[in-house]
């Protein structure tokens, strides 16, 4: 086939202890999925989950044990970190029930849903789409994917982020308002999930700004860690 320009390269994230990479289809994100984060954003209670998407080429892959570089984006004065557990879908489906959701999971990773908070807040106030606040270039750093067979006690795992050695975000995966299986049920009622989809499952409280030169260190216990320098 002849193309008018070079097609986009396949975007894939390496799998831990494997010679394979996981090719990405879509990136779904869950909004306000930890109660204390919902409160800090001015909301209370268990609302139905809601979703937004990020472009796959917003991913920055950061190998374990190395420090990735995260370019400070344009247009913002309030560039926020959101540490998140990422679910990798291995088997697609529509209208997946929570009790069947486990069969659709390939593995997990640690990611950051970086956010231009000032722009997101402007768009919220005006009832406009969040894309300029959420779906910008380099907005989705993540580590390698750990296959679910290698994961134990995920619901008890701690999720954490520090900046320059100071604690910023600290919670547990069991504080998710909508757990992973429930999230897959809701998400797959709205979109047909496919192998290669990623779900950023939401961030706990403590979101805050980073500036150029800051070093972020995040982890989800038992899944992996991520280190990034803002440049
Ligand atoms: Mn988020």
PDB file of C-alpha atoms and ligand atoms in Angstrom:
ATOM      1  CA  UNK A   1       0.000   0.000   0.000  1.00  0.00           C
ATOM      2  CA  UNK A   2       1.210   3.507  -0.773  1.00  0.00           C
ATOM      3  CA  UNK A   3       0.836   6.174   1.888  1.00  0.00           C
ATOM      4  CA  UNK A   4       0.848   9.950   1.561  1.00  0.00           C
ATOM      5  CA  UNK A   5       3.294  10.140   4.509  1.00  0.00           C
ATOM      6  CA  UNK A   6       5.035   7.690   6.835  1.00  0.00           C
ATOM      7  CA  UNK A   7       2.504   5.919   9.089  1.00  0.00           C
ATOM      8  CA  UNK A   8       2.829   6.469  12.822  1.00  0.00           C
ATOM      9  CA  UNK A   9       5.156   3.952  14.472  1.00  0.00           C
ATOM     10  CA  UNK A  10       3.504   1.264  16.593  1.00  0.00           C
ATOM     11  CA  UNK A  11       3.432   2.407  20.210  1.00  0.00           C
ATOM     12  CA  UNK A  12       4.173  -0.485  22.572  1.00  0.00           C
ATOM     13  CA  UNK A  13       5.181  -0.850  26.221  1.00  0.00           C
ATOM     14  CA  UNK A  14       7.666  -3.576  27.236  1.00  0.00           C
ATOM     15  CA  UNK A  15       6.491  -6.443  29.440  1.00  0.00           C
ATOM     16  CA  UNK A  16       8.582  -7.227  32.544  1.00  0.00           C
ATOM     17  CA  UNK A  17      10.719 -10.412  32.275  1.00  0.00           C
ATOM     18  CA  UNK A  18       9.648 -10.996  28.676  1.00  0.00           C
ATOM     19  CA  UNK A  19      11.031 -10.321  25.212  1.00  0.00           C
ATOM     20  CA  UNK A  20       7.567  -9.052  24.211  1.00  0.00           C
ATOM     21  CA  UNK A  21       6.031  -5.605  24.162  1.00  0.00           C
ATOM     22  CA  UNK A  22       2.357  -4.755  24.590  1.00  0.00           C
ATOM     23  CA  UNK A  23       1.073  -2.714  21.593  1.00  0.00           C
ATOM     24  CA  UNK A  24      -1.257   0.075  22.712  1.00  0.00           C
ATOM     25  CA  UNK A  25      -4.747   0.570  21.307  1.00  0.00           C
ATOM     26  CA  UNK A  26      -6.373   3.296  23.453  1.00  0.00           C
ATOM     27  CA  UNK A  27      -5.750   5.046  26.768  1.00  0.00           C
ATOM     28  CA  UNK A  28      -8.828   5.411  28.978  1.00  0.00           C
ATOM     29  CA  UNK A  29      -8.701   7.363  32.238  1.00  0.00           C
ATOM     30  CA  UNK A  30     -11.091   7.326  35.199  1.00  0.00           C
ATOM     31  CA  UNK A  31     -11.898  10.663  36.863  1.00  0.00           C
ATOM     32  CA  UNK A  32     -12.078  11.221  40.642  1.00  0.00           C
ATOM     33  CA  UNK A  33     -11.833   7.558  41.685  1.00  0.00           C
ATOM     34  CA  UNK A  34     -10.452   8.045  45.232  1.00  0.00           C
ATOM     35  CA  UNK A  35     -12.756   9.694  47.790  1.00  0.00           C
ATOM     36  CA  UNK A  36     -10.108  11.954  49.347  1.00  0.00           C
ATOM     37  CA  UNK A  37      -9.028  13.162  45.898  1.00  0.00           C
ATOM     38  CA  UNK A  38     -12.662  13.823  44.912  1.00  0.00           C
ATOM     39  CA  UNK A  39     -12.953  15.926  48.090  1.00  0.00           C
ATOM     40  CA  UNK A  40      -9.800  17.932  47.371  1.00  0.00           C
ATOM     41  CA  UNK A  41     -11.254  18.677  43.929  1.00  0.00           C
ATOM     42  CA  UNK A  42     -14.483  19.910  45.569  1.00  0.00           C
ATOM     43  CA  UNK A  43     -16.726  16.856  45.200  1.00  0.00           C
ATOM     44  CA  UNK A  44     -18.150  14.328  47.655  1.00  0.00           C
ATOM     45  CA  UNK A  45     -19.888  10.987  47.546  1.00  0.00           C
ATOM     46  CA  UNK A  46     -19.874   8.029  45.196  1.00  0.00           C
ATOM     47  CA  UNK A  47     -20.856   9.391  41.822  1.00  0.00           C
ATOM     48  CA  UNK A  48     -21.036   7.099  38.792  1.00  0.00           C
ATOM     49  CA  UNK A  49     -17.583   6.707  37.243  1.00  0.00           C
ATOM     50  CA  UNK A  50     -16.705   8.940  34.317  1.00  0.00           C
ATOM     51  CA  UNK A  51     -14.011   8.627  31.728  1.00  0.00           C
ATOM     52  CA  UNK A  52     -11.805  10.578  29.380  1.00  0.00           C
ATOM     53  CA  UNK A  53      -9.222   9.463  26.817  1.00  0.00           C
ATOM     54  CA  UNK A  54      -5.646  10.389  26.085  1.00  0.00           C
ATOM     55  CA  UNK A  55      -3.836   9.922  22.758  1.00  0.00           C
ATOM     56  CA  UNK A  56      -1.574   6.860  22.652  1.00  0.00           C
ATOM     57  CA  UNK A  57       1.350   8.996  21.509  1.00  0.00           C
ATOM     58  CA  UNK A  58       1.145  10.951  24.776  1.00  0.00           C
ATOM     59  CA  UNK A  59       2.880   7.959  26.406  1.00  0.00           C
ATOM     60  CA  UNK A  60       6.468   8.249  27.613  1.00  0.00           C
ATOM     61  CA  UNK A  61       7.946   4.874  28.501  1.00  0.00           C
ATOM     62  CA  UNK A  62      10.295   4.911  31.502  1.00  0.00           C
ATOM     63  CA  UNK A  63      12.228   1.657  32.083  1.00  0.00           C
ATOM     64  CA  UNK A  64      12.561   0.418  35.669  1.00  0.00           C
ATOM     65  CA  UNK A  65      15.604   1.859  37.396  1.00  0.00           C
ATOM     66  CA  UNK A  66      16.132   4.764  35.008  1.00  0.00           C
ATOM     67  CA  UNK A  67      15.010   8.377  35.276  1.00  0.00           C
ATOM     68  CA  UNK A  68      12.800   9.532  32.418  1.00  0.00           C
ATOM     69  CA  UNK A  69      12.632  13.089  31.157  1.00  0.00           C
ATOM     70  CA  UNK A  70       9.281  14.877  31.167  1.00  0.00           C
ATOM     71  CA  UNK A  71       9.143  18.116  29.155  1.00  0.00           C
ATOM     72  CA  UNK A  72       7.313  20.935  30.955  1.00  0.00           C
ATOM     73  CA  UNK A  73       4.336  21.608  28.658  1.00  0.00           C
ATOM     74  CA  UNK A  74       3.279  24.871  27.055  1.00  0.00           C
ATOM     75  CA  UNK A  75       0.427  27.155  28.224  1.00  0.00           C
ATOM     76  CA  UNK A  76       0.345  26.121  31.912  1.00  0.00           C
ATOM     77  CA  UNK A  77       1.488  27.574  35.219  1.00  0.00           C
ATOM     78  CA  UNK A  78       0.056  24.678  37.237  1.00  0.00           C
ATOM     79  CA  UNK A  79       1.421  21.349  35.968  1.00  0.00           C
ATOM     80  CA  UNK A  80       0.108  18.603  38.283  1.00  0.00           C
ATOM     81  CA  UNK A  81       1.192  15.045  39.003  1.00  0.00           C
ATOM     82  CA  UNK A  82      -1.388  12.246  39.352  1.00  0.00           C
ATOM     83  CA  UNK A  83       0.141   8.882  40.236  1.00  0.00           C
ATOM     84  CA  UNK A  84      -2.097   6.021  39.043  1.00  0.00           C
ATOM     85  CA  UNK A  85      -2.373   2.263  38.780  1.00  0.00           C
ATOM     86  CA  UNK A  86      -2.647   1.334  35.102  1.00  0.00           C
ATOM     87  CA  UNK A  87      -4.577  -1.757  33.956  1.00  0.00           C
ATOM     88  CA  UNK A  88      -3.589  -3.357  30.632  1.00  0.00           C
ATOM     89  CA  UNK A  89      -6.429  -5.130  28.814  1.00  0.00           C
ATOM     90  CA  UNK A  90      -5.430  -8.396  27.120  1.00  0.00           C
ATOM     91  CA  UNK A  91      -8.826  -9.619  25.920  1.00  0.00           C
ATOM     92  CA  UNK A  92     -11.406  -7.202  24.550  1.00  0.00           C
ATOM     93  CA  UNK A  93     -15.161  -7.237  25.013  1.00  0.00           C
ATOM     94  CA  UNK A  94     -18.396  -5.285  25.367  1.00  0.00           C
ATOM     95  CA  UNK A  95     -20.685  -5.214  28.394  1.00  0.00           C
ATOM     96  CA  UNK A  96     -18.211  -7.163  30.517  1.00  0.00           C
ATOM     97  CA  UNK A  97     -19.613  -7.970  33.968  1.00  0.00           C
ATOM     98  CA  UNK A  98     -17.456  -7.209  37.001  1.00  0.00           C
ATOM     99  CA  UNK A  99     -17.351 -10.904  37.925  1.00  0.00           C
ATOM    100  CA  UNK A 100     -15.878 -11.723  34.477  1.00  0.00           C
ATOM    101  CA  UNK A 101     -13.528  -8.745  34.284  1.00  0.00           C
ATOM    102  CA  UNK A 102     -10.491 -10.622  35.614  1.00  0.00           C
ATOM    103  CA  UNK A 103     -10.418 -12.709  32.404  1.00  0.00           C
ATOM    104  CA  UNK A 104      -9.852  -9.546  30.359  1.00  0.00           C
ATOM    105  CA  UNK A 105      -6.843  -8.225  32.304  1.00  0.00           C
ATOM    106  CA  UNK A 106      -3.332  -8.796  30.913  1.00  0.00           C
ATOM    107  CA  UNK A 107      -1.355  -6.975  33.584  1.00  0.00           C
ATOM    108  CA  UNK A 108      -0.594  -3.772  35.450  1.00  0.00           C
ATOM    109  CA  UNK A 109       1.792  -0.840  35.402  1.00  0.00           C
ATOM    110  CA  UNK A 110       2.515   2.414  37.199  1.00  0.00           C
ATOM    111  CA  UNK A 111       1.639   5.595  35.333  1.00  0.00           C
ATOM    112  CA  UNK A 112       1.205   9.312  35.726  1.00  0.00           C
ATOM    113  CA  UNK A 113      -1.813  11.205  34.396  1.00  0.00           C
ATOM    114  CA  UNK A 114      -0.013  14.542  34.084  1.00  0.00           C
ATOM    115  CA  UNK A 115      -2.454  17.456  34.027  1.00  0.00           C
ATOM    116  CA  UNK A 116      -2.393  21.133  33.081  1.00  0.00           C
ATOM    117  CA  UNK A 117      -4.659  21.878  36.056  1.00  0.00           C
ATOM    118  CA  UNK A 118      -5.204  25.552  35.305  1.00  0.00           C
ATOM    119  CA  UNK A 119      -6.406  24.763  31.790  1.00  0.00           C
ATOM    120  CA  UNK A 120      -8.523  21.829  32.987  1.00  0.00           C
ATOM    121  CA  UNK A 121     -10.190  24.077  35.590  1.00  0.00           C
ATOM    122  CA  UNK A 122     -10.883  26.782  32.972  1.00  0.00           C
ATOM    123  CA  UNK A 123     -12.526  24.194  30.728  1.00  0.00           C
ATOM    124  CA  UNK A 124     -14.592  22.775  33.638  1.00  0.00           C
ATOM    125  CA  UNK A 125     -15.898  26.250  34.503  1.00  0.00           C
ATOM    126  CA  UNK A 126     -16.916  26.833  30.912  1.00  0.00           C
ATOM    127  CA  UNK A 127     -18.397  23.345  30.440  1.00  0.00           C
ATOM    128  CA  UNK A 128     -15.867  22.660  27.687  1.00  0.00           C
ATOM    129  CA  UNK A 129     -13.896  19.457  26.957  1.00  0.00           C
ATOM    130  CA  UNK A 130     -10.872  18.698  29.158  1.00  0.00           C
ATOM    131  CA  UNK A 131      -8.542  17.687  26.331  1.00  0.00           C
ATOM    132  CA  UNK A 132      -6.273  20.724  26.529  1.00  0.00           C
ATOM    133  CA  UNK A 133      -5.786  20.055  30.246  1.00  0.00           C
ATOM    134  CA  UNK A 134      -5.329  16.291  30.011  1.00  0.00           C
ATOM    135  CA  UNK A 135      -4.549  15.014  26.534  1.00  0.00           C
ATOM    136  CA  UNK A 136      -1.450  16.984  25.578  1.00  0.00           C
ATOM    137  CA  UNK A 137       1.917  15.706  24.300  1.00  0.00           C
ATOM    138  CA  UNK A 138       3.996  13.723  26.844  1.00  0.00           C
ATOM    139  CA  UNK A 139       1.117  13.715  29.366  1.00  0.00           C
ATOM    140  CA  UNK A 140       1.206   9.960  30.073  1.00  0.00           C
ATOM    141  CA  UNK A 141       4.504   8.618  31.446  1.00  0.00           C
ATOM    142  CA  UNK A 142       4.439   4.961  32.477  1.00  0.00           C
ATOM    143  CA  UNK A 143       6.657   2.050  33.441  1.00  0.00           C
ATOM    144  CA  UNK A 144       6.737  -1.484  32.024  1.00  0.00           C
ATOM    145  CA  UNK A 145       3.747  -3.836  32.256  1.00  0.00           C
ATOM    146  CA  UNK A 146       3.827  -6.636  34.806  1.00  0.00           C
ATOM    147  CA  UNK A 147       1.743  -9.655  33.816  1.00  0.00           C
ATOM    148  CA  UNK A 148      -1.044 -10.302  36.297  1.00  0.00           C
ATOM    149  CA  UNK A 149       0.268 -13.799  37.132  1.00  0.00           C
ATOM    150  CA  UNK A 150       3.180 -12.041  38.856  1.00  0.00           C
ATOM    151  CA  UNK A 151       0.953  -9.754  40.961  1.00  0.00           C
ATOM    152  CA  UNK A 152      -0.199 -10.587  44.481  1.00  0.00           C
ATOM    153  CA  UNK A 153      -2.376  -8.702  46.974  1.00  0.00           C
ATOM    154  CA  UNK A 154      -2.897  -5.783  44.633  1.00  0.00           C
ATOM    155  CA  UNK A 155      -5.899  -4.534  46.608  1.00  0.00           C
ATOM    156  CA  UNK A 156      -3.661  -4.095  49.664  1.00  0.00           C
ATOM    157  CA  UNK A 157      -0.904  -2.330  47.702  1.00  0.00           C
ATOM    158  CA  UNK A 158       0.276   1.140  48.587  1.00  0.00           C
ATOM    159  CA  UNK A 159       0.300   3.840  45.885  1.00  0.00           C
ATOM    160  CA  UNK A 160       2.771   6.663  46.431  1.00  0.00           C
ATOM    161  CA  UNK A 161       4.487   9.672  44.880  1.00  0.00           C
ATOM    162  CA  UNK A 162       7.214  11.964  46.183  1.00  0.00           C
ATOM    163  CA  UNK A 163       8.729  15.101  44.639  1.00  0.00           C
ATOM    164  CA  UNK A 164      12.364  15.908  45.475  1.00  0.00           C
ATOM    165  CA  UNK A 165      12.151  13.384  48.308  1.00  0.00           C
ATOM    166  CA  UNK A 166       9.049  14.938  49.927  1.00  0.00           C
ATOM    167  CA  UNK A 167       5.884  12.852  50.197  1.00  0.00           C
ATOM    168  CA  UNK A 168       3.038  14.163  48.041  1.00  0.00           C
ATOM    169  CA  UNK A 169       0.581  11.295  47.402  1.00  0.00           C
ATOM    170  CA  UNK A 170       0.127   8.213  49.566  1.00  0.00           C
ATOM    171  CA  UNK A 171      -2.855   5.861  49.637  1.00  0.00           C
ATOM    172  CA  UNK A 172      -3.851   2.264  48.976  1.00  0.00           C
ATOM    173  CA  UNK A 173      -5.440   0.601  45.967  1.00  0.00           C
ATOM    174  CA  UNK A 174      -8.282  -0.569  48.252  1.00  0.00           C
ATOM    175  CA  UNK A 175      -9.375   3.102  48.472  1.00  0.00           C
ATOM    176  CA  UNK A 176     -10.535   3.083  44.833  1.00  0.00           C
ATOM    177  CA  UNK A 177     -14.202   4.153  44.784  1.00  0.00           C
ATOM    178  CA  UNK A 178     -14.833   1.927  41.749  1.00  0.00           C
ATOM    179  CA  UNK A 179     -12.522  -1.068  41.893  1.00  0.00           C
ATOM    180  CA  UNK A 180     -10.776  -2.453  38.826  1.00  0.00           C
ATOM    181  CA  UNK A 181     -13.490  -4.995  37.989  1.00  0.00           C
ATOM    182  CA  UNK A 182     -16.317  -2.461  38.416  1.00  0.00           C
ATOM    183  CA  UNK A 183     -14.391   0.046  36.313  1.00  0.00           C
ATOM    184  CA  UNK A 184     -14.090  -2.495  33.479  1.00  0.00           C
ATOM    185  CA  UNK A 185     -17.838  -3.177  33.706  1.00  0.00           C
ATOM    186  CA  UNK A 186     -18.710   0.530  33.397  1.00  0.00           C
ATOM    187  CA  UNK A 187     -16.087   1.267  30.738  1.00  0.00           C
ATOM    188  CA  UNK A 188     -17.060  -1.684  28.532  1.00  0.00           C
ATOM    189  CA  UNK A 189     -20.716  -0.626  28.597  1.00  0.00           C
ATOM    190  CA  UNK A 190     -19.695   2.615  26.891  1.00  0.00           C
ATOM    191  CA  UNK A 191     -16.897   1.431  24.565  1.00  0.00           C
ATOM    192  CA  UNK A 192     -15.932  -1.970  23.137  1.00  0.00           C
ATOM    193  CA  UNK A 193     -12.665  -2.713  24.884  1.00  0.00           C
ATOM    194  CA  UNK A 194      -9.854  -4.208  22.801  1.00  0.00           C
ATOM    195  CA  UNK A 195      -6.610  -5.978  23.550  1.00  0.00           C
ATOM    196  CA  UNK A 196      -4.048  -3.219  23.942  1.00  0.00           C
ATOM    197  CA  UNK A 197      -6.250  -0.791  25.840  1.00  0.00           C
ATOM    198  CA  UNK A 198      -4.845   0.849  28.962  1.00  0.00           C
ATOM    199  CA  UNK A 199      -6.973   2.108  31.843  1.00  0.00           C
ATOM    200  CA  UNK A 200      -5.498   4.777  34.131  1.00  0.00           C
ATOM    201  CA  UNK A 201      -7.632   4.033  37.198  1.00  0.00           C
ATOM    202  CA  UNK A 202      -7.519   7.414  38.966  1.00  0.00           C
ATOM    203  CA  UNK A 203      -5.296   9.190  41.453  1.00  0.00           C
ATOM    204  CA  UNK A 204      -5.410   9.493  45.252  1.00  0.00           C
ATOM    205  CA  UNK A 205      -5.299  12.781  47.164  1.00  0.00           C
ATOM    206  CA  UNK A 206      -2.248  15.014  47.277  1.00  0.00           C
ATOM    207  CA  UNK A 207      -2.094  16.173  43.650  1.00  0.00           C
ATOM    208  CA  UNK A 208       0.106  19.231  43.313  1.00  0.00           C
ATOM    209  CA  UNK A 209       2.359  21.158  40.961  1.00  0.00           C
ATOM    210  CA  UNK A 210       5.834  20.352  39.684  1.00  0.00           C
ATOM    211  CA  UNK A 211       8.281  22.752  38.051  1.00  0.00           C
ATOM    212  CA  UNK A 212      11.350  22.321  35.847  1.00  0.00           C
ATOM    213  CA  UNK A 213      14.121  20.466  37.663  1.00  0.00           C
ATOM    214  CA  UNK A 214      11.787  18.546  39.993  1.00  0.00           C
ATOM    215  CA  UNK A 215      12.375  14.830  40.470  1.00  0.00           C
ATOM    216  CA  UNK A 216       9.319  12.624  40.860  1.00  0.00           C
ATOM    217  CA  UNK A 217       9.468   9.141  42.344  1.00  0.00           C
ATOM    218  CA  UNK A 218       6.295   7.046  42.304  1.00  0.00           C
ATOM    219  CA  UNK A 219       5.349   3.452  42.884  1.00  0.00           C
ATOM    220  CA  UNK A 220       2.550   0.967  43.320  1.00  0.00           C
ATOM    221  CA  UNK A 221       3.689  -1.738  45.730  1.00  0.00           C
ATOM    222  CA  UNK A 222       4.248  -5.036  43.928  1.00  0.00           C
ATOM    223  CA  UNK A 223       3.855  -3.474  40.461  1.00  0.00           C
ATOM    224  CA  UNK A 224       6.854  -1.199  40.007  1.00  0.00           C
ATOM    225  CA  UNK A 225       8.198   2.292  40.349  1.00  0.00           C
ATOM    226  CA  UNK A 226       8.720   5.291  38.090  1.00  0.00           C
ATOM    227  CA  UNK A 227      11.267   8.113  38.252  1.00  0.00           C
ATOM    228  CA  UNK A 228      10.996  11.275  36.189  1.00  0.00           C
ATOM    229  CA  UNK A 229      12.754  14.605  35.923  1.00  0.00           C
ATOM    230  CA  UNK A 230      10.785  17.608  34.710  1.00  0.00           C
ATOM    231  CA  UNK A 231      12.859  19.393  32.071  1.00  0.00           C
TER     232      UNK A 231
HETATM  233 MN1  LIG B   1      -6.175  11.034  36.677  1.00  0.00          MN
END
